mmCIF file of C-alpha atoms and ligand atoms in Angstrom:
data_model
loop_
_atom_site.group_PDB
_atom_site.id
_atom_site.type_symbol
_atom_site.label_atom_id
_atom_site.label_comp_id
_atom_site.label_asym_id
_atom_site.label_seq_id
_atom_site.Cartn_x
_atom_site.Cartn_y
_atom_site.Cartn_z
ATOM 1 C CA MET A 80 0.000 0.000 0.000
ATOM 2 C CA LYS A 81 1.306 3.480 -0.900
ATOM 3 C CA THR A 82 1.176 5.508 2.254
ATOM 4 C CA VAL A 83 3.905 8.131 2.067
ATOM 5 C CA ARG A 84 3.263 10.991 -0.352
ATOM 6 C CA VAL A 85 6.406 12.326 -2.002
ATOM 7 C CA ALA A 86 6.556 15.479 -4.160
ATOM 8 C CA VAL A 87 9.507 15.902 -6.517
ATOM 9 C CA VAL A 88 9.681 19.477 -7.810
ATOM 10 C CA GLY A 89 11.467 19.938 -11.153
ATOM 11 C CA ALA A 90 11.241 18.229 -14.544
ATOM 12 C CA GLY A 91 14.806 18.670 -15.782
ATOM 13 C CA VAL A 92 17.293 15.830 -15.933
ATOM 14 C CA VAL A 93 17.859 16.019 -12.157
ATOM 15 C CA GLY A 94 14.134 16.003 -11.262
ATOM 16 C CA PHE A 95 13.148 13.145 -13.562
ATOM 17 C CA SER A 96 16.202 11.042 -12.615
ATOM 18 C CA THR A 97 15.381 11.516 -8.929
ATOM 19 C CA ALA A 98 11.674 10.815 -9.403
ATOM 20 C CA VAL A 99 12.396 7.593 -11.324
ATOM 21 C CA CYS A 100 14.885 6.393 -8.687
ATOM 22 C CA ILE A 101 12.350 6.975 -5.891
ATOM 23 C CA VAL A 102 9.263 5.533 -7.591
ATOM 24 C CA GLU A 103 11.112 2.389 -8.726
ATOM 25 C CA ALA A 104 12.844 1.727 -5.382
ATOM 26 C CA LEU A 105 10.185 2.659 -2.815
ATOM 27 C CA PRO A 106 6.804 1.010 -3.412
ATOM 28 C CA ILE A 107 5.595 2.469 -0.101
ATOM 29 C CA CYS A 108 5.670 5.957 -1.673
ATOM 30 C CA SER A 109 3.248 7.605 -4.074
ATOM 31 C CA VAL A 110 5.395 9.993 -6.099
ATOM 32 C CA THR A 111 4.167 13.139 -7.851
ATOM 33 C CA LEU A 112 6.478 15.222 -10.003
ATOM 34 C CA LEU A 113 5.485 18.881 -10.213
ATOM 35 C CA ALA A 114 7.135 21.430 -12.461
ATOM 36 C CA GLU A 115 6.516 24.708 -14.163
ATOM 37 C CA LYS A 116 8.351 23.682 -17.356
ATOM 38 C CA PHE A 117 8.798 20.350 -19.072
ATOM 39 C CA SER A 118 10.846 19.153 -22.033
ATOM 40 C CA PRO A 119 11.547 20.761 -24.490
ATOM 41 C CA ASP A 120 11.539 23.955 -22.376
ATOM 42 C CA THR A 121 14.065 23.157 -19.603
ATOM 43 C CA THR A 122 17.769 24.008 -19.351
ATOM 44 C CA SER A 123 18.450 20.285 -19.614
ATOM 45 C CA ASP A 124 17.028 20.361 -23.157
ATOM 46 C CA VAL A 125 19.709 22.869 -24.188
ATOM 47 C CA ALA A 126 22.582 20.822 -22.733
ATOM 48 C CA ALA A 127 24.944 19.121 -25.125
ATOM 49 C CA GLY A 128 24.602 16.200 -22.726
ATOM 50 C CA MET A 129 28.222 15.070 -22.797
ATOM 51 C CA VAL A 130 29.228 12.902 -19.855
ATOM 52 C CA LEU A 131 32.290 14.797 -18.644
ATOM 53 C CA ALA A 132 33.028 16.705 -15.453
ATOM 54 C CA GLU A 133 35.113 19.258 -13.656
ATOM 55 C CA VAL A 134 35.841 19.080 -9.938
ATOM 56 C CA PHE A 135 33.372 20.683 -7.502
ATOM 57 C CA PRO A 136 35.485 22.227 -4.722
ATOM 58 C CA ASP A 137 33.280 21.396 -1.697
ATOM 59 C CA ILE A 138 32.404 17.765 -2.397
ATOM 60 C CA PRO A 139 34.797 14.959 -1.389
ATOM 61 C CA LEU A 140 36.365 13.588 -4.573
ATOM 62 C CA GLU A 141 35.250 10.048 -3.745
ATOM 63 C CA ARG A 142 31.625 11.210 -3.666
ATOM 64 C CA GLN A 143 32.016 12.961 -7.042
ATOM 65 C CA ARG A 144 33.631 9.839 -8.497
ATOM 66 C CA ARG A 145 30.673 7.795 -7.277
ATOM 67 C CA TRP A 146 28.199 10.285 -8.777
ATOM 68 C CA PHE A 147 30.071 10.191 -12.083
ATOM 69 C CA LYS A 148 30.410 6.408 -12.129
ATOM 70 C CA ASP A 149 26.736 5.843 -11.230
ATOM 71 C CA GLY A 150 25.740 8.176 -14.080
ATOM 72 C CA PHE A 151 28.174 6.660 -16.541
ATOM 73 C CA ASP A 152 27.178 3.062 -15.779
ATOM 74 C CA HIS A 153 23.463 3.888 -15.922
ATOM 75 C CA LEU A 154 23.769 5.623 -19.320
ATOM 76 C CA LEU A 155 26.181 2.994 -20.673
ATOM 77 C CA ASP A 156 23.605 0.283 -19.908
ATOM 78 C CA ILE A 157 21.031 2.256 -21.890
ATOM 79 C CA ALA A 158 23.435 3.008 -24.772
ATOM 80 C CA GLN A 159 24.173 -0.711 -25.094
ATOM 81 C CA SER A 160 20.532 -1.778 -24.931
ATOM 82 C CA GLU A 161 17.710 -1.835 -27.465
ATOM 83 C CA HIS A 162 16.361 1.347 -25.799
ATOM 84 C CA ALA A 163 19.280 3.528 -26.974
ATOM 85 C CA PRO A 164 17.483 5.290 -29.871
ATOM 86 C CA GLU A 165 14.268 6.124 -28.003
ATOM 87 C CA ALA A 166 16.232 7.163 -24.888
ATOM 88 C CA GLY A 167 18.623 9.381 -26.884
ATOM 89 C CA VAL A 168 21.823 7.971 -25.373
ATOM 90 C CA LEU A 169 24.893 7.096 -27.422
ATOM 91 C CA LEU A 170 28.585 6.300 -27.083
ATOM 92 C CA THR A 171 30.837 8.981 -28.546
ATOM 93 C CA SER A 172 34.592 9.191 -29.111
ATOM 94 C CA GLY A 173 36.842 12.176 -29.559
ATOM 95 C CA CYS A 174 39.428 14.388 -27.957
ATOM 96 C CA GLN A 175 39.902 17.082 -25.344
ATOM 97 C CA ILE A 176 42.751 19.454 -26.223
ATOM 98 C CA PHE A 177 44.663 22.007 -24.160
ATOM 99 C CA LYS A 178 46.624 25.124 -25.103
ATOM 100 C CA GLU A 179 48.862 24.536 -22.044
ATOM 101 C CA VAL A 180 49.566 21.247 -20.311
ATOM 102 C CA PRO A 181 46.974 21.129 -17.475
ATOM 103 C CA ALA A 182 48.014 20.686 -13.835
ATOM 104 C CA GLU A 183 45.721 17.649 -13.628
ATOM 105 C CA MET A 184 46.826 15.547 -16.564
ATOM 106 C CA LYS A 185 44.440 12.739 -15.609
ATOM 107 C CA PRO A 186 40.948 13.885 -14.568
ATOM 108 C CA PHE A 187 39.244 11.953 -11.743
ATOM 109 C CA TRP A 188 36.952 10.265 -14.273
ATOM 110 C CA SER A 189 39.748 9.078 -16.579
ATOM 111 C CA ASP A 190 39.411 5.449 -15.475
ATOM 112 C CA ILE A 191 35.595 5.508 -15.680
ATOM 113 C CA VAL A 192 35.288 6.576 -19.338
ATOM 114 C CA ILE A 193 36.511 4.110 -21.965
ATOM 115 C CA GLY A 194 40.015 3.949 -23.458
ATOM 116 C CA PHE A 195 41.391 7.162 -21.939
ATOM 117 C CA ARG A 196 44.906 7.990 -23.177
ATOM 118 C CA ASN A 197 47.049 11.023 -24.039
ATOM 119 C CA MET A 198 47.180 12.084 -27.677
ATOM 120 C CA THR A 199 50.275 11.390 -29.710
ATOM 121 C CA ASP A 200 52.289 14.234 -31.302
ATOM 122 C CA LEU A 201 50.990 13.107 -34.674
ATOM 123 C CA GLU A 202 47.361 13.404 -33.510
ATOM 124 C CA LEU A 203 48.061 16.834 -31.989
ATOM 125 C CA LYS A 204 49.530 18.178 -35.253
ATOM 126 C CA ARG A 205 45.991 18.873 -36.416
ATOM 127 C CA PHE A 206 45.660 21.474 -33.618
ATOM 128 C CA PRO A 207 48.756 23.714 -33.882
ATOM 129 C CA ASN A 208 47.599 26.046 -31.057
ATOM 130 C CA HIS A 209 47.299 23.166 -28.581
ATOM 131 C CA LYS A 210 50.117 21.441 -26.735
ATOM 132 C CA PHE A 211 48.397 18.538 -25.041
ATOM 133 C CA GLY A 212 45.379 16.346 -25.566
ATOM 134 C CA GLN A 213 43.432 13.303 -24.420
ATOM 135 C CA VAL A 214 41.422 10.778 -26.405
ATOM 136 C CA PHE A 215 38.542 8.780 -24.936
ATOM 137 C CA THR A 216 35.080 7.365 -25.471
ATOM 138 C CA THR A 217 32.272 8.678 -23.294
ATOM 139 C CA LEU A 218 28.482 9.043 -23.535
ATOM 140 C CA LYS A 219 26.153 11.690 -24.887
ATOM 141 C CA CYS A 220 22.676 11.920 -23.430
ATOM 142 C CA GLU A 221 20.310 14.027 -25.513
ATOM 143 C CA CYS A 222 17.810 15.354 -23.026
ATOM 144 C CA SER A 223 15.130 16.371 -25.530
ATOM 145 C CA ILE A 224 14.809 12.630 -26.257
ATOM 146 C CA TYR A 225 15.887 11.295 -22.844
ATOM 147 C CA LEU A 226 13.469 13.374 -20.709
ATOM 148 C CA PRO A 227 10.281 12.167 -22.462
ATOM 149 C CA TRP A 228 11.676 8.617 -22.196
ATOM 150 C CA LEU A 229 12.310 9.048 -18.443
ATOM 151 C CA GLU A 230 8.816 10.513 -18.030
ATOM 152 C CA LYS A 231 7.305 7.405 -19.639
ATOM 153 C CA ARG A 232 9.391 5.189 -17.351
ATOM 154 C CA PHE A 233 8.250 7.233 -14.337
ATOM 155 C CA ARG A 234 4.557 7.008 -15.256
ATOM 156 C CA LYS A 235 4.850 3.287 -15.992
ATOM 157 C CA ALA A 236 6.144 2.753 -12.437
ATOM 158 C CA GLY A 237 3.079 4.580 -11.060
ATOM 159 C CA GLY A 238 4.405 8.154 -10.856
ATOM 160 C CA ARG A 239 2.071 11.107 -11.402
ATOM 161 C CA VAL A 240 2.953 14.327 -13.192
ATOM 162 C CA GLU A 241 1.507 17.789 -12.613
ATOM 163 C CA GLN A 242 2.354 20.971 -14.485
ATOM 164 C CA ARG A 243 2.387 23.890 -12.065
ATOM 165 C CA LYS A 244 4.655 26.507 -10.592
ATOM 166 C CA VAL A 245 5.332 26.042 -6.886
ATOM 167 C CA ASN A 246 5.538 29.497 -5.338
ATOM 168 C CA SER A 247 6.528 28.314 -1.889
ATOM 169 C CA LEU A 248 7.093 24.976 -0.159
ATOM 170 C CA GLN A 249 4.135 25.825 2.116
ATOM 171 C CA GLU A 250 1.818 25.109 -0.840
ATOM 172 C CA LEU A 251 2.884 21.453 -0.724
ATOM 173 C CA SER A 252 2.777 20.880 3.018
ATOM 174 C CA ASN A 253 -0.849 19.700 3.225
ATOM 175 C CA ASN A 254 -0.659 17.171 0.412
ATOM 176 C CA PHE A 255 2.829 15.717 0.786
ATOM 177 C CA ASP A 256 4.882 14.059 3.545
ATOM 178 C CA ILE A 257 8.302 14.499 1.913
ATOM 179 C CA ILE A 258 9.369 17.199 -0.578
ATOM 180 C CA VAL A 259 12.304 16.691 -2.949
ATOM 181 C CA ASN A 260 13.612 19.921 -4.412
ATOM 182 C CA CYS A 261 15.183 19.546 -7.885
ATOM 183 C CA THR A 262 14.421 23.028 -9.192
ATOM 184 C CA GLY A 263 17.917 23.953 -10.404
ATOM 185 C CA LEU A 264 18.134 27.710 -10.849
ATOM 186 C CA GLY A 265 14.609 27.979 -9.383
ATOM 187 C CA SER A 266 16.078 27.169 -5.953
ATOM 188 C CA ARG A 267 17.305 30.724 -5.738
ATOM 189 C CA THR A 268 13.721 31.870 -5.167
ATOM 190 C CA LEU A 269 11.979 28.682 -3.996
ATOM 191 C CA VAL A 270 14.348 28.043 -1.076
ATOM 192 C CA GLY A 271 16.149 31.411 -1.047
ATOM 193 C CA ASP A 272 19.593 30.020 -1.882
ATOM 194 C CA ASN A 273 21.638 33.048 -2.975
ATOM 195 C CA GLN A 274 24.556 30.820 -3.900
ATOM 196 C CA VAL A 275 22.596 29.689 -6.959
ATOM 197 C CA HIS A 276 23.187 31.875 -10.008
ATOM 198 C CA PRO A 277 22.700 31.659 -13.780
ATOM 199 C CA ILE A 278 25.583 30.706 -16.055
ATOM 200 C CA ARG A 279 24.437 31.557 -19.569
ATOM 201 C CA GLY A 280 25.183 29.108 -22.365
ATOM 202 C CA GLN A 281 24.557 29.759 -26.058
ATOM 203 C CA VAL A 282 25.143 27.045 -28.676
ATOM 204 C CA PHE A 283 24.464 26.174 -32.311
ATOM 205 C CA LYS A 284 22.698 23.021 -33.403
ATOM 206 C CA MET A 285 24.064 22.261 -36.859
ATOM 207 C CA GLU A 286 23.502 19.724 -39.574
ATOM 208 C CA ALA A 287 26.926 18.190 -40.331
ATOM 209 C CA PRO A 288 26.428 14.422 -40.608
ATOM 210 C CA TRP A 289 30.009 13.854 -41.727
ATOM 211 C CA LEU A 290 31.294 14.778 -38.251
ATOM 212 C CA LYS A 291 31.577 11.695 -36.041
ATOM 213 C CA HIS A 292 34.199 12.654 -33.429
ATOM 214 C CA PHE A 293 33.887 15.278 -30.695
ATOM 215 C CA ILE A 294 36.470 18.001 -30.082
ATOM 216 C CA ARG A 295 36.510 19.899 -26.784
ATOM 217 C CA ASP A 296 38.917 22.655 -25.828
ATOM 218 C CA GLY A 297 39.921 21.965 -22.223
ATOM 219 C CA ASP A 298 39.023 25.555 -21.263
ATOM 220 C CA GLY A 299 35.385 24.505 -21.813
ATOM 221 C CA MET A 300 34.703 27.471 -24.102
ATOM 222 C CA SER A 301 34.806 25.784 -27.511
ATOM 223 C CA TYR A 302 33.372 22.413 -28.424
ATOM 224 C CA ILE A 303 31.953 20.374 -31.276
ATOM 225 C CA TYR A 304 29.787 17.455 -30.157
ATOM 226 C CA PRO A 305 28.184 15.285 -32.862
ATOM 227 C CA GLY A 306 24.868 13.772 -31.776
ATOM 228 C CA ILE A 307 21.923 11.802 -33.142
ATOM 229 C CA HIS A 308 20.207 14.454 -35.284
ATOM 230 C CA SER A 309 22.632 17.375 -35.082
ATOM 231 C CA VAL A 310 26.029 18.593 -33.936
ATOM 232 C CA THR A 311 26.164 20.895 -30.901
ATOM 233 C CA VAL A 312 28.697 23.670 -31.476
ATOM 234 C CA GLY A 313 29.455 26.039 -28.621
ATOM 235 C CA GLY A 314 29.695 27.890 -26.539
ATOM 236 C CA THR A 315 29.601 30.502 -23.809
ATOM 237 C CA LYS A 316 29.849 30.437 -20.000
ATOM 238 C CA GLN A 317 28.601 33.842 -18.824
ATOM 239 C CA VAL A 318 28.387 33.874 -15.043
ATOM 240 C CA GLY A 319 25.511 35.921 -13.626
ATOM 241 C CA ASP A 320 24.021 36.555 -17.081
ATOM 242 C CA SER A 321 20.348 35.601 -17.329
ATOM 243 C CA ARG A 322 19.585 36.745 -20.880
ATOM 244 C CA LEU A 323 17.714 34.093 -22.827
ATOM 245 C CA GLN A 324 17.874 36.053 -26.088
ATOM 246 C CA LEU A 325 20.388 35.243 -28.776
ATOM 247 C CA ASP A 326 23.555 37.345 -28.740
ATOM 248 C CA GLN A 327 24.905 37.898 -32.268
ATOM 249 C CA GLY A 328 28.370 38.671 -30.883
ATOM 250 C CA ASP A 329 28.414 35.281 -29.172
ATOM 251 C CA SER A 330 27.282 33.559 -32.387
ATOM 252 C CA LYS A 331 30.164 35.147 -34.305
ATOM 253 C CA SER A 332 32.724 34.284 -31.641
ATOM 254 C CA ILE A 333 31.536 30.635 -31.412
ATOM 255 C CA LEU A 334 31.782 30.202 -35.190
ATOM 256 C CA GLU A 335 35.265 31.747 -35.332
ATOM 257 C CA ARG A 336 36.606 29.588 -32.511
ATOM 258 C CA CYS A 337 35.016 26.331 -33.652
ATOM 259 C CA ARG A 338 35.875 26.710 -37.338
ATOM 260 C CA LYS A 339 39.529 26.956 -36.304
ATOM 261 C CA LEU A 340 39.176 23.537 -34.687
ATOM 262 C CA GLU A 341 36.950 22.044 -37.392
ATOM 263 C CA PRO A 342 37.163 23.984 -40.719
ATOM 264 C CA SER A 343 34.411 21.866 -42.343
ATOM 265 C CA LEU A 344 31.853 23.604 -40.094
ATOM 266 C CA ARG A 345 31.782 26.278 -42.815
ATOM 267 C CA LYS A 346 29.735 23.768 -44.816
ATOM 268 C CA ALA A 347 27.353 22.946 -41.962
ATOM 269 C CA LYS A 348 23.754 24.150 -41.979
ATOM 270 C CA VAL A 349 22.558 26.028 -38.887
ATOM 271 C CA LEU A 350 19.369 24.413 -37.534
ATOM 272 C CA HIS A 351 18.850 26.607 -34.469
ATOM 273 C CA GLU A 352 20.689 28.485 -31.735
ATOM 274 C CA PRO A 353 19.345 27.674 -28.277
ATOM 275 C CA VAL A 354 20.293 29.507 -25.097
ATOM 276 C CA GLY A 355 20.124 27.983 -21.600
ATOM 277 C CA LEU A 356 20.858 29.093 -18.043
ATOM 278 C CA ARG A 357 22.916 26.570 -16.116
ATOM 279 C CA PRO A 358 22.052 26.317 -12.405
ATOM 280 C CA GLY A 359 25.441 27.633 -11.221
ATOM 281 C CA ARG A 360 26.622 26.900 -7.692
ATOM 282 C CA ARG A 361 30.114 26.382 -6.232
ATOM 283 C CA SER A 362 29.069 22.778 -5.631
ATOM 284 C CA PRO A 363 25.703 21.010 -5.973
ATOM 285 C CA ARG A 364 23.527 20.791 -2.867
ATOM 286 C CA VAL A 365 22.497 17.213 -2.109
ATOM 287 C CA ASP A 366 21.286 17.068 1.493
ATOM 288 C CA LYS A 367 18.171 17.105 3.649
ATOM 289 C CA GLU A 368 16.638 19.300 6.303
ATOM 290 C CA LEU A 369 13.452 19.597 8.331
ATOM 291 C CA VAL A 370 11.470 22.689 7.392
ATOM 292 C CA GLU A 371 8.585 24.047 9.430
ATOM 293 C CA LEU A 372 5.643 24.451 7.040
ATOM 294 C CA ARG A 373 2.262 25.524 8.416
ATOM 295 C CA GLY A 374 3.231 24.337 11.878
ATOM 296 C CA ARG A 375 4.479 20.926 10.710
ATOM 297 C CA GLN A 376 8.086 19.696 10.448
ATOM 298 C CA VAL A 377 8.364 18.508 6.842
ATOM 299 C CA PRO A 378 11.456 16.677 5.546
ATOM 300 C CA VAL A 379 12.882 18.400 2.456
ATOM 301 C CA VAL A 380 15.560 16.692 0.352
ATOM 302 C CA HIS A 381 17.576 19.031 -1.880
ATOM 303 C CA ASN A 382 19.223 18.035 -5.157
ATOM 304 C CA TYR A 383 20.171 21.094 -7.216
ATOM 305 C CA GLY A 384 22.995 23.364 -8.366
ATOM 306 C CA HIS A 385 24.786 21.057 -10.821
ATOM 307 C CA SER A 386 26.184 24.006 -12.854
ATOM 308 C CA GLY A 387 27.541 22.788 -16.205
ATOM 309 C CA TRP A 388 27.500 19.076 -15.356
ATOM 310 C CA GLY A 389 23.917 18.170 -14.524
ATOM 311 C CA VAL A 390 23.566 15.529 -17.212
ATOM 312 C CA SER A 391 26.759 13.766 -16.130
ATOM 313 C CA PHE A 392 25.886 13.749 -12.437
ATOM 314 C CA ALA A 393 22.072 13.493 -12.510
ATOM 315 C CA TRP A 394 21.775 9.748 -11.922
ATOM 316 C CA GLY A 395 24.506 9.734 -9.262
ATOM 317 C CA THR A 396 23.010 12.563 -7.223
ATOM 318 C CA ALA A 397 19.533 11.080 -7.766
ATOM 319 C CA ARG A 398 20.712 7.900 -6.052
ATOM 320 C CA ASP A 399 22.044 9.958 -3.149
ATOM 321 C CA ALA A 400 18.707 11.787 -2.968
ATOM 322 C CA LEU A 401 16.942 8.403 -2.893
ATOM 323 C CA GLY A 402 19.160 7.449 0.069
ATOM 324 C CA LEU A 403 18.127 10.666 1.827
ATOM 325 C CA VAL A 404 14.416 9.951 1.190
ATOM 326 C CA ARG A 405 14.969 6.476 2.703
ATOM 327 C CA GLN A 406 16.494 8.139 5.788
ATOM 328 C CA CYS A 407 13.457 10.456 6.004
ATOM 329 C CA LEU A 408 11.177 7.396 5.960
ATOM 330 C CA HIS A 409 13.094 5.841 8.862
ATOM 331 C CA GLU A 410 12.929 9.067 10.845
ATOM 332 C CA MET A 411 9.217 9.650 10.268
ATOM 333 C CA PRO A 412 6.740 9.017 13.046
ATOM 334 C CA LEU A 413 5.178 5.565 12.678
ATOM 335 C CA GLN A 414 1.620 6.799 11.992
ATOM 336 C CA ALA A 415 2.773 8.655 8.835
ATOM 337 C CA LYS A 416 3.940 5.347 7.393
ATOM 338 C CA LEU A 417 0.811 3.371 8.211
HETATM 339 P P1 LIG B 609 16.617 22.300 -15.263
HETATM 340 O O1 LIG B 609 16.810 21.494 -16.483
HETATM 341 O O2 LIG B 609 16.773 23.772 -15.348
HETATM 342 O O3 LIG B 609 15.229 21.938 -14.614
HETATM 343 C C1 LIG B 609 14.690 22.666 -13.543
HETATM 344 C C2 LIG B 609 13.233 22.276 -13.397
HETATM 345 O O4 LIG B 609 12.722 22.870 -12.217
HETATM 346 C C3 LIG B 609 12.344 22.743 -14.546
HETATM 347 O O5 LIG B 609 11.364 21.791 -14.815
HETATM 348 C C4 LIG B 609 11.696 24.000 -13.960
HETATM 349 O O6 LIG B 609 10.456 24.348 -14.563
HETATM 350 C C5 LIG B 609 11.491 23.528 -12.540
HETATM 351 N N1 LIG B 609 11.265 24.611 -11.570
HETATM 352 C C6 LIG B 609 12.128 25.570 -11.169
HETATM 353 N N2 LIG B 609 11.538 26.344 -10.235
HETATM 354 C C7 LIG B 609 10.272 25.864 -10.075
HETATM 355 C C8 LIG B 609 9.174 26.232 -9.262
HETATM 356 N N3 LIG B 609 9.243 27.249 -8.416
HETATM 357 N N4 LIG B 609 8.017 25.521 -9.373
HETATM 358 C C9 LIG B 609 7.912 24.457 -10.208
HETATM 359 N N5 LIG B 609 8.940 24.071 -11.009
HETATM 360 C C10 LIG B 609 10.105 24.752 -10.925
HETATM 361 N N6 LIG B 609 25.713 19.252 -18.535
HETATM 362 C C11 LIG B 609 26.403 18.115 -18.764
HETATM 363 O O7 LIG B 609 26.492 17.255 -17.895
HETATM 364 N N7 LIG B 609 27.031 17.911 -19.960
HETATM 365 C C12 LIG B 609 26.997 18.833 -20.964
HETATM 366 O O8 LIG B 609 27.574 18.622 -22.046
HETATM 367 C C13 LIG B 609 26.288 20.053 -20.735
HETATM 368 N N8 LIG B 609 26.240 21.004 -21.695
HETATM 369 C C14 LIG B 609 25.533 22.144 -21.463
HETATM 370 C C15 LIG B 609 25.486 23.122 -22.473
HETATM 371 C C16 LIG B 609 24.740 24.283 -22.291
HETATM 372 C C17 LIG B 609 24.715 25.324 -23.383
HETATM 373 C C18 LIG B 609 24.014 24.461 -21.089
HETATM 374 C C19 LIG B 609 23.164 25.686 -20.894
HETATM 375 C C20 LIG B 609 24.085 23.515 -20.076
HETATM 376 C C21 LIG B 609 24.856 22.365 -20.236
HETATM 377 N N9 LIG B 609 24.963 21.386 -19.242
HETATM 378 C C22 LIG B 609 25.645 20.230 -19.477
HETATM 379 C C23 LIG B 609 24.426 21.637 -17.892
HETATM 380 C C24 LIG B 609 23.056 21.025 -17.692
HETATM 381 O O9 LIG B 609 22.184 21.501 -18.686
HETATM 382 C C25 LIG B 609 22.500 21.384 -16.312
HETATM 383 O O10 LIG B 609 23.430 21.124 -15.295
HETATM 384 C C26 LIG B 609 21.236 20.559 -16.047
HETATM 385 O O11 LIG B 609 20.346 20.721 -17.121
HETATM 386 C C27 LIG B 609 20.560 20.953 -14.749
HETATM 387 O O12 LIG B 609 19.404 20.175 -14.640
HETATM 388 P P2 LIG B 609 18.267 20.496 -13.597
HETATM 389 O O13 LIG B 609 17.269 19.402 -13.721
HETATM 390 O O14 LIG B 609 18.877 20.788 -12.269
HETATM 391 O O15 LIG B 609 17.683 21.901 -14.080
#
């Protein structure tokens, strides 16, 4: 019997991953996902969806490794299954190149991705402005395909979906026993977290079916990521900038930078130029607290602030959030569970 009512707020890659983890693991819970915006209108839909990462300064490295590995293994299983095309997940190979040799020559995820090695001098010759590079195979998760697929999986497991803006957690206190906050940038207003800020990202989606290998400049500013229906060419990382309109100056700069890396982009057709606001935070917040709502102590689990790496870490932090919901269940008074 479903006796504990859980609300997951947010329908981006973090919200749907968390909602699926909870509904599939905890039959005692009835799970409702509420969100103002759904695919294709979330930040997650704009993401290139490459499974890569940079280090978050406040999270123990072992925890970040676990998040990354959980996400990688989960998406690899999908990529190697019959569900790959309808889930929008694929294996992708390519290189990450650096103008200067980086301090960390082996990122913490180097033994989780497949076939990680340094580039040879011969391979680097193609990029005369770069001194160092790495070659590897990772995953690309295309959220405009993946999110509808996760939603189906969530509904099939008994989850319910409601489109609505939540103006304050108080609104949920009468109808839910546990609230899971996966609102990304929305957490700035919903839970008053001033650490959360927008990091603007503008990209091109281009038609260039001859491109099969990704190229990423290690500074994270320029990248070419071939996908299922298009190639994502970017980008920008404008901290504190919340403009969703296209910036022609950014378009010009992206084309200049990326054509230097891949001259054949001159022949590519521009499909569209989306803009998204990453939920910037020094490190993601994945924890729980008791919040007094209308005179009741309500457990709230937070899972937001993944900055530029939400697709890579979504499944890993979702599993941590599931663990926190389990703890909430153990700590709840007995009558709430009956
Ligand atoms: P979102 O996708 O923003 O979802 C937030 C959800 O919360 C939405 O449904 C919203 O409507 C809802 N919400 C917010 N407030 C409320 C409220 N008050 N009431 C109800 N609902 C609310 N990451 C990678 O890992 N790899 C990449 O290659 C990559 N490339 C990127 C490229 C670009 C150009 C951009 C912009 C981002 C990229 N990212 C990448 C980052 C990634 O997109 C984000 O980290 C991720 O999408 C965050 O997911 P989220 O679910 O937390 O947020």
